[in-house]
Coordinates of C-alpha atoms in Angstrom, one line a residue:
M1 CA 47.3 84.9 95.2
P2 CA 50.1 87.2 96.6
L3 CA 52.7 85.5 98.8
D4 CA 52.8 86.1 102.5
R5 CA 56.2 87.4 103.5
S6 CA 55.2 88.8 107.0
D7 CA 57.1 87.7 110.1
A8 CA 55.3 86.0 112.9
S9 CA 56.2 86.5 116.6
L10 CA 58.4 83.6 117.8
H11 CA 56.9 80.9 119.9
Q12 CA 57.9 79.9 123.4
R13 CA 59.1 76.4 122.8
Q14 CA 60.8 74.3 120.1
M15 CA 58.4 72.9 117.5
R16 CA 58.6 69.2 117.0
V17 CA 58.7 68.8 113.3
L18 CA 58.7 65.6 111.2
Y19 CA 60.2 65.9 107.7
F20 CA 59.0 63.3 105.2
T21 CA 60.4 62.6 101.7
V22 CA 60.7 60.0 99.1
T23 CA 63.6 61.8 97.4
P24 CA 66.9 59.9 97.4
L25 CA 68.9 62.2 99.5
G26 CA 72.2 60.5 98.7
D27 CA 72.3 61.8 95.2
E28 CA 74.3 65.0 95.4
G29 CA 74.3 65.6 91.6
N30 CA 70.6 66.0 91.2
G31 CA 69.0 69.4 91.6
G32 CA 65.9 68.0 93.3
S33 CA 68.0 66.0 95.8
I34 CA 70.2 69.1 96.5
C35 CA 67.1 71.1 97.2
C36 CA 65.7 68.6 99.6
R37 CA 69.0 68.2 101.4
N38 CA 69.2 72.0 101.7
H39 CA 65.7 72.2 103.3
I40 CA 66.7 69.6 105.9
R41 CA 69.9 71.5 106.6
R42 CA 68.1 74.8 107.2
L43 CA 65.6 73.1 109.4
T44 CA 68.3 71.7 111.6
E45 CA 69.9 75.1 111.9
D46 CA 66.6 76.7 113.1
G47 CA 66.9 77.0 116.9
D48 CA 63.1 76.9 117.3
I49 CA 62.7 73.5 115.7
E50 CA 63.5 70.0 116.9
L51 CA 63.7 68.0 113.7
F52 CA 62.9 64.3 113.1
A53 CA 62.8 62.7 109.7
M54 CA 61.1 59.8 107.9
A55 CA 62.3 58.8 104.4
A56 CA 61.0 56.2 102.1
G57 CA 62.5 54.7 98.9
S58 CA 64.4 51.8 97.4
F59 CA 66.6 49.5 99.4
A60 CA 69.6 50.8 97.4
A61 CA 69.1 54.4 98.5
E62 CA 68.8 53.6 102.2
A63 CA 72.4 53.7 103.3
A64 CA 73.3 57.1 101.6
T65 CA 70.0 58.7 102.9
M66 CA 70.6 57.6 106.5
E67 CA 74.2 58.7 106.3
F68 CA 73.1 62.2 105.4
F69 CA 70.7 62.4 108.3
A70 CA 73.4 61.1 110.7
S71 CA 75.8 63.8 109.5
L72 CA 73.3 66.4 110.7
G73 CA 72.5 64.6 114.0
V74 CA 68.8 64.1 112.9
T75 CA 66.8 61.3 114.5
A76 CA 65.6 59.6 111.3
H77 CA 63.9 56.4 110.1
Y78 CA 63.8 54.8 106.7
Q79 CA 60.9 52.9 105.1
P80 CA 62.1 50.7 102.2
Y81 CA 59.5 49.9 99.6
Y82 CA 59.5 47.6 96.7
L83 CA 59.4 49.1 93.2
D84 CA 57.4 46.4 91.5
R85 CA 54.2 46.2 93.4
Y86 CA 52.0 46.9 90.4
Y87 CA 48.9 45.0 91.2
P88 CA 45.4 46.0 92.5
E89 CA 45.0 47.0 96.2
G90 CA 42.1 44.7 96.7
K91 CA 39.8 42.2 94.9
S92 CA 36.7 44.3 94.6
F93 CA 35.5 45.6 91.2
R94 CA 36.2 49.1 92.4
A95 CA 39.8 48.2 93.3
L96 CA 40.3 46.5 90.0
A97 CA 38.9 49.4 88.1
A98 CA 41.0 51.9 90.0
F99 CA 44.1 49.9 89.3
A100 CA 43.3 49.7 85.5
W101 CA 42.7 53.5 85.4
K102 CA 46.0 54.2 87.1
M103 CA 48.0 52.0 84.9
L104 CA 46.5 53.4 81.8
F105 CA 46.6 57.1 82.7
Q106 CA 49.3 57.2 85.4
F107 CA 51.2 60.3 86.3
P108 CA 54.7 60.4 87.7
W109 CA 55.1 58.4 91.0
E110 CA 51.5 57.3 91.1
T111 CA 52.2 53.6 90.4
Q112 CA 55.2 53.5 92.8
R113 CA 52.7 54.3 95.6
L114 CA 50.7 51.1 94.9
N115 CA 50.6 48.7 97.8
Q116 CA 53.0 50.7 100.0
Q117 CA 50.6 51.3 103.0
H118 CA 53.4 50.5 105.4
V119 CA 55.0 53.9 104.5
S120 CA 51.9 55.8 105.6
D121 CA 51.7 53.7 108.7
G122 CA 55.3 54.5 109.5
V123 CA 54.6 58.2 109.2
D124 CA 51.6 57.8 111.6
W125 CA 53.9 55.9 114.0
A126 CA 56.5 58.6 114.0
I127 CA 54.0 61.4 114.6
R128 CA 52.7 59.5 117.7
A129 CA 56.1 58.3 119.0
Y130 CA 57.8 61.7 118.8
K131 CA 54.8 63.8 119.7
I132 CA 55.1 65.7 116.4
D133 CA 53.1 68.9 116.0
T134 CA 54.1 69.7 112.4
I135 CA 54.8 67.5 109.4
I136 CA 56.7 68.9 106.4
I137 CA 56.1 66.9 103.2
D138 CA 58.7 67.3 100.5
Y139 CA 57.4 67.4 97.8
H140 CA 54.2 66.5 95.8
P141 CA 55.3 62.9 95.0
S142 CA 55.9 62.4 98.7
A143 CA 52.3 63.5 99.4
L144 CA 51.1 60.3 97.6
F145 CA 52.4 58.3 100.5
V146 CA 50.9 60.3 103.4
K147 CA 47.4 60.4 104.7
L148 CA 45.9 63.8 104.0
P149 CA 44.1 65.9 105.2
R150 CA 45.0 65.6 108.9
S151 CA 43.5 66.8 112.1
D152 CA 46.3 65.6 114.4
V153 CA 49.2 67.8 113.2
R154 CA 49.9 70.9 111.2
T155 CA 50.7 70.1 107.6
V156 CA 53.2 71.8 105.3
L157 CA 53.8 70.8 101.7
I158 CA 56.8 72.0 99.8
A159 CA 56.4 72.5 96.0
L160 CA 59.7 71.7 94.3
N161 CA 58.3 73.4 91.2
R162 CA 55.0 73.6 89.3
E163 CA 54.7 69.8 88.8
G164 CA 51.7 70.1 86.5
D165 CA 53.4 72.6 84.1
F166 CA 56.6 70.6 84.2
Y167 CA 54.7 67.4 83.2
A168 CA 52.8 69.3 80.5
D169 CA 56.1 70.3 79.0
M170 CA 57.3 66.6 79.0
I171 CA 54.1 65.6 77.1
T172 CA 54.3 68.5 74.6
R173 CA 58.0 67.6 73.9
G174 CA 57.0 63.9 73.4
M175 CA 59.1 62.9 76.4
S176 CA 56.2 61.0 78.1
H177 CA 55.6 57.3 77.6
H178 CA 52.0 58.1 76.9
G179 CA 50.4 58.7 73.5
W180 CA 48.9 62.1 72.9
L181 CA 45.4 61.4 74.2
A182 CA 46.5 59.3 77.1
G183 CA 49.1 61.9 77.9
K184 CA 46.4 64.6 78.1
I185 CA 44.3 62.5 80.4
S186 CA 47.3 61.7 82.6
L187 CA 48.1 65.5 82.7
F188 CA 44.6 66.3 83.7
R189 CA 44.8 63.8 86.5
A190 CA 48.2 65.1 87.6
R191 CA 46.8 68.6 87.8
L192 CA 43.8 67.5 89.9
F193 CA 46.2 65.6 92.3
E194 CA 48.4 68.7 92.6
R195 CA 45.5 71.0 93.4
S196 CA 43.9 68.6 95.8
K197 CA 47.0 68.1 97.9
N198 CA 47.7 71.9 97.9
A199 CA 44.2 72.4 99.3
E200 CA 44.5 69.6 101.9
V201 CA 47.5 71.0 103.7
D202 CA 47.7 73.9 106.1
K203 CA 50.5 75.7 104.3
V204 CA 52.1 75.4 100.9
I205 CA 55.7 76.5 100.6
V206 CA 57.2 77.3 97.2
I207 CA 60.9 77.8 96.4
G208 CA 60.3 80.3 93.6
E209 CA 57.6 83.0 93.5
P210 CA 56.3 81.9 90.0
D211 CA 55.4 78.6 91.5
A212 CA 52.8 79.9 93.9
P213 CA 49.5 78.0 93.4
R214 CA 46.6 79.8 91.8
S215 CA 44.0 77.4 93.0
P216 CA 42.1 77.8 96.4
L217 CA 44.3 77.1 99.5
R218 CA 43.7 77.0 103.2
S219 CA 46.2 79.9 103.7
T220 CA 48.4 82.2 101.7
P221 CA 51.5 80.4 100.3
V222 CA 55.0 81.3 101.4
C223 CA 58.1 81.5 99.3
I224 CA 61.3 80.3 101.0
T225 CA 64.2 80.6 98.5
P226 CA 66.9 77.9 99.0
Y227 CA 70.6 78.9 99.4
L228 CA 73.7 76.9 99.9
D229 CA 76.3 77.7 102.6
P230 CA 79.3 79.7 101.3
K231 CA 82.1 77.3 100.1
P232 CA 85.4 77.3 102.1
E233 CA 87.2 77.9 98.8
K234 CA 86.0 80.9 96.9
W235 CA 86.2 82.0 93.3
S236 CA 89.1 84.0 92.2
L237 CA 89.9 85.6 88.8
Q238 CA 92.4 83.6 86.8
P239 CA 94.2 84.4 83.5
G240 CA 92.1 83.7 80.4
K241 CA 88.6 84.5 79.4
R242 CA 86.4 81.5 80.2
L243 CA 82.7 81.1 80.5
F244 CA 81.0 77.8 81.4
F245 CA 77.7 75.9 81.7
V246 CA 77.0 72.9 83.8
G247 CA 74.0 70.6 83.0
N248 CA 73.3 67.2 81.6
I249 CA 72.0 67.5 78.1
A250 CA 69.6 64.5 78.7
H251 CA 67.5 66.9 80.9
Y252 CA 65.4 68.9 78.4
P253 CA 65.8 72.3 79.9
N254 CA 69.6 71.9 79.8
R255 CA 69.4 70.8 76.2
L256 CA 67.6 74.0 75.3
A257 CA 70.1 76.1 77.3
I258 CA 73.0 74.3 75.5
E259 CA 71.4 74.9 72.1
W260 CA 71.0 78.6 72.9
I261 CA 74.7 78.9 73.9
A262 CA 76.0 77.0 70.9
Q263 CA 73.7 78.3 68.2
Q264 CA 72.8 81.9 69.3
F265 CA 75.2 83.2 72.0
A266 CA 78.6 81.7 70.9
P267 CA 78.6 83.3 67.4
H268 CA 78.1 86.8 68.8
L269 CA 80.7 86.2 71.5
L270 CA 83.2 85.0 68.9
T271 CA 82.9 88.3 67.0
L272 CA 83.0 90.5 70.1
C273 CA 85.7 88.6 72.1
P274 CA 87.6 86.1 69.8
T275 CA 89.9 84.9 72.6
A276 CA 87.0 83.9 74.9
R277 CA 86.3 80.1 75.5
I278 CA 83.0 78.5 76.5
S279 CA 83.2 75.2 78.4
I280 CA 80.1 73.0 78.4
V281 CA 79.9 70.3 81.0
G282 CA 77.2 67.6 80.4
A283 CA 77.3 67.4 76.6
R284 CA 79.6 66.1 73.8
S285 CA 80.0 67.8 70.5
D286 CA 78.3 64.9 68.6
Q287 CA 75.1 65.4 70.7
L288 CA 74.5 68.8 69.1
S289 CA 74.8 70.2 65.6
S290 CA 77.4 72.9 66.3
N291 CA 80.8 73.6 64.9
M292 CA 81.6 76.8 66.9
P293 CA 85.4 77.0 67.4
N294 CA 85.0 78.8 70.7
I295 CA 83.3 76.0 72.5
D296 CA 85.0 73.2 74.5
W297 CA 82.7 70.2 74.9
L298 CA 83.7 68.5 78.2
G299 CA 81.0 65.8 78.3
P300 CA 79.9 64.3 81.6
A301 CA 82.8 65.7 83.6
D302 CA 83.6 64.6 87.2
A303 CA 83.0 66.7 90.3
K304 CA 86.6 67.8 90.5
T305 CA 86.4 69.3 87.0
V306 CA 83.1 71.1 87.8
R307 CA 84.5 72.4 91.1
A308 CA 87.6 73.8 89.3
L309 CA 85.4 75.7 86.9
F310 CA 83.4 77.2 89.7
L311 CA 86.6 78.4 91.4
S312 CA 88.4 79.7 88.3
G313 CA 86.0 80.2 85.4
N314 CA 85.4 83.8 84.7
I315 CA 81.6 83.6 84.4
I316 CA 79.0 80.9 84.7
L317 CA 76.1 81.0 82.2
C318 CA 72.6 79.8 83.2
P319 CA 70.4 80.5 80.2
V320 CA 67.5 78.3 81.3
E321 CA 64.2 79.3 79.7
N322 CA 61.6 78.0 82.1
D323 CA 60.8 79.7 85.5
Y324 CA 60.0 76.5 87.5
G325 CA 61.5 76.3 90.9
V326 CA 65.2 77.4 91.4
K327 CA 68.1 76.5 89.2
F328 CA 70.7 74.9 91.5
K329 CA 73.6 75.5 89.2
A330 CA 72.9 79.2 89.9
V331 CA 72.5 78.6 93.6
E332 CA 75.8 76.7 93.7
A333 CA 77.5 79.5 91.8
L334 CA 76.5 82.0 94.4
S335 CA 77.9 79.7 97.1
Y336 CA 81.3 79.8 95.4
G337 CA 81.1 83.5 94.6
T338 CA 81.3 82.8 90.9
P339 CA 80.0 85.6 88.7
L340 CA 76.6 84.6 87.3
L341 CA 75.0 85.6 84.0
A342 CA 71.5 84.0 84.0
S343 CA 68.2 84.3 82.1
R344 CA 65.4 86.5 83.4
Q345 CA 63.5 83.2 84.1
T346 CA 66.3 82.0 86.3
H347 CA 66.4 85.3 88.2
L348 CA 62.7 84.9 89.1
G349 CA 63.9 82.2 91.5
L350 CA 66.7 84.3 92.9
P351 CA 65.0 87.4 94.5
Q352 CA 68.2 88.4 96.2
L353 CA 69.8 89.3 92.9
E354 CA 67.0 91.6 91.8
G355 CA 67.9 91.1 88.1
H356 CA 71.6 91.8 88.6
G357 CA 73.3 89.9 85.8
S358 CA 70.0 89.0 84.0
I359 CA 70.1 88.3 80.3
D360 CA 67.3 88.2 77.8
L361 CA 67.3 84.9 75.8
E362 CA 65.5 86.7 73.0
D363 CA 68.5 89.0 72.5
P364 CA 71.6 86.9 72.5
A365 CA 73.7 89.7 70.9
A366 CA 73.1 91.9 74.0
A367 CA 73.9 88.9 76.3
A368 CA 77.2 88.4 74.4
R369 CA 78.0 92.1 74.7
M370 CA 77.4 92.0 78.5
A371 CA 79.7 88.9 78.8
A372 CA 82.4 90.4 76.5
D373 CA 82.4 93.7 78.5
L374 CA 83.0 91.8 81.7
L375 CA 85.7 89.5 80.2
E376 CA 87.6 92.4 78.7
N377 CA 87.5 94.5 81.9
P378 CA 88.7 92.7 85.1
H379 CA 87.8 95.7 87.3
A380 CA 84.2 95.6 86.0
L381 CA 84.1 91.8 86.6
F382 CA 85.3 92.2 90.2
A383 CA 82.7 94.9 90.8
F384 CA 80.0 92.7 89.3
Q385 CA 81.0 89.7 91.4
A386 CA 81.2 91.8 94.6
A387 CA 77.8 93.2 94.1
Q388 CA 76.3 89.8 93.7
Q389 CA 78.0 88.5 96.8
M390 CA 76.9 91.5 98.9
R391 CA 73.3 90.8 97.9
Q392 CA 73.7 87.1 98.7
S393 CA 75.2 87.8 102.1
R394 CA 72.3 90.1 103.0
F395 CA 69.8 87.5 101.8
I396 CA 71.3 84.7 103.9
E397 CA 71.2 86.9 107.0
S398 CA 67.5 87.6 106.4
Q399 CA 66.6 83.9 106.3
K400 CA 67.5 83.1 109.9
N401 CA 64.7 81.0 111.5
I402 CA 62.5 81.5 108.4
W403 CA 61.1 78.0 108.7
S404 CA 59.9 78.3 112.3
R405 CA 58.6 81.8 111.6
T406 CA 56.5 80.4 108.8
I407 CA 55.2 77.4 110.8
A408 CA 54.3 79.7 113.7
T409 CA 51.7 81.3 111.5
I410 CA 49.7 78.0 111.3
P411 CA 47.2 77.5 114.2
S412 CA 48.1 74.6 116.5
K413 CA 45.9 71.5 116.4

C-alpha cells in the first residue's frame, strides 16, 4: 500500500492528544527510547496540539520517565506495574487455557501485560479527564495495554519497526528462548497480533517507508521520519584519518555490522589508506575473531568518548544490513553534522539523504574506496558533509506540524 504524504488543511483549534507508551523514556542510550522521546518532543513543538501523556512501566523507571515529561512541560501520569504477575486472569477453564497458551507460546511483552488492567483503566480515565480527542500509542507492545478498537477517540499507532520480521530474525538466529516449533507458533501469534492492532486503529504511522504494513488497514499509513535537533556543538575536521562505529555488539544487527567492518571493509581500507584508523565503540577485540591492525576496539565507551567521536571523527560508518525502522546512530550523526557513510538499508529510513553516502554491503571494496577518497581529500569531505547537512536542514523545515497535519486527516469521533 503506498504511503499517504499529502498535506491536510489545518484545523481551527488545538487537538487534545494523549500519548501512551510502555517504553522506559529515561534510557537515553537505547534507540527505541530515543525514538519515543523524539516523538514526544516533536508533538510538544506542534502548535496545533495540546499534549498529555500516560506512561506505564516498572517502579524503577518512573522517576526518569516523569523527569523527561516535566522537562518538556507535559502534563503526564505514570502507571507502575508489577513485572511478576504471571498467573491466570480468572478461574474459569477458558482463563486457565488462555494463560497456559500464552505461557507456552508467548511473544515479546505478552506476559508483562497479564493482570495489569489498572493500566488500561488509567488510559480510559485520562481520556475522560482531559477531554482527549486523539490517542497516540507508541508502539505495538504498548497496544497490549490499551483497549482497542475505540469509538470515543481517534486512534494512532506508531510502528517502531516491523515487529514480526524483527522477531522472526531473533528466532532464525536462535536468539529466542523458544525451541524451533514453539518459536514458529509464537511468531505466528505475534504476526496475528501485529496485524490485528494495525487494523483496529484509525491511522498507522511508520518511521521508515519499508515498515509500511501490507495487511488491510482502516486508512493509508503515513511515514514520519524522526530527526534530532541540531547539536549546539558541531562536527569539525580534525587532523588524522579516523572512521568510527557506535553500537553494542550484544545487539545482533550491530554484531553483523561490526563483523562486516572488521572482516570485509577494514582489509580493503588498509590497502587503500594505510594511515586510516577505525574506532569501534561497543565491542572488545576478544569478542570477534579479527586481528586487523587498523582497528581500535574501544569496548563499552562512555557518553563523553562517543560525543568526542561524533565531533571530531572524520566519518561515521553505519553498515547495518536490515531495513527495519530508523538507525538512530545515523540520525544522531546528522544532528552533529558528522559525515555519514551508511548502508543502502540504512538510507531507506533516511529519505532526506536520497542515497547520498550510501554504500553497498555486497561490495566492501567499493565502500573502502569511497571512504579512502574522502579521507585523502579534505575538500571533498567538506563538500560531502555540507551536502548532507543542506539536505537535513531542508528536511527539518518540511516537518513542521507534520503530526497535527497527519491527525487532521482522521475523521473526528
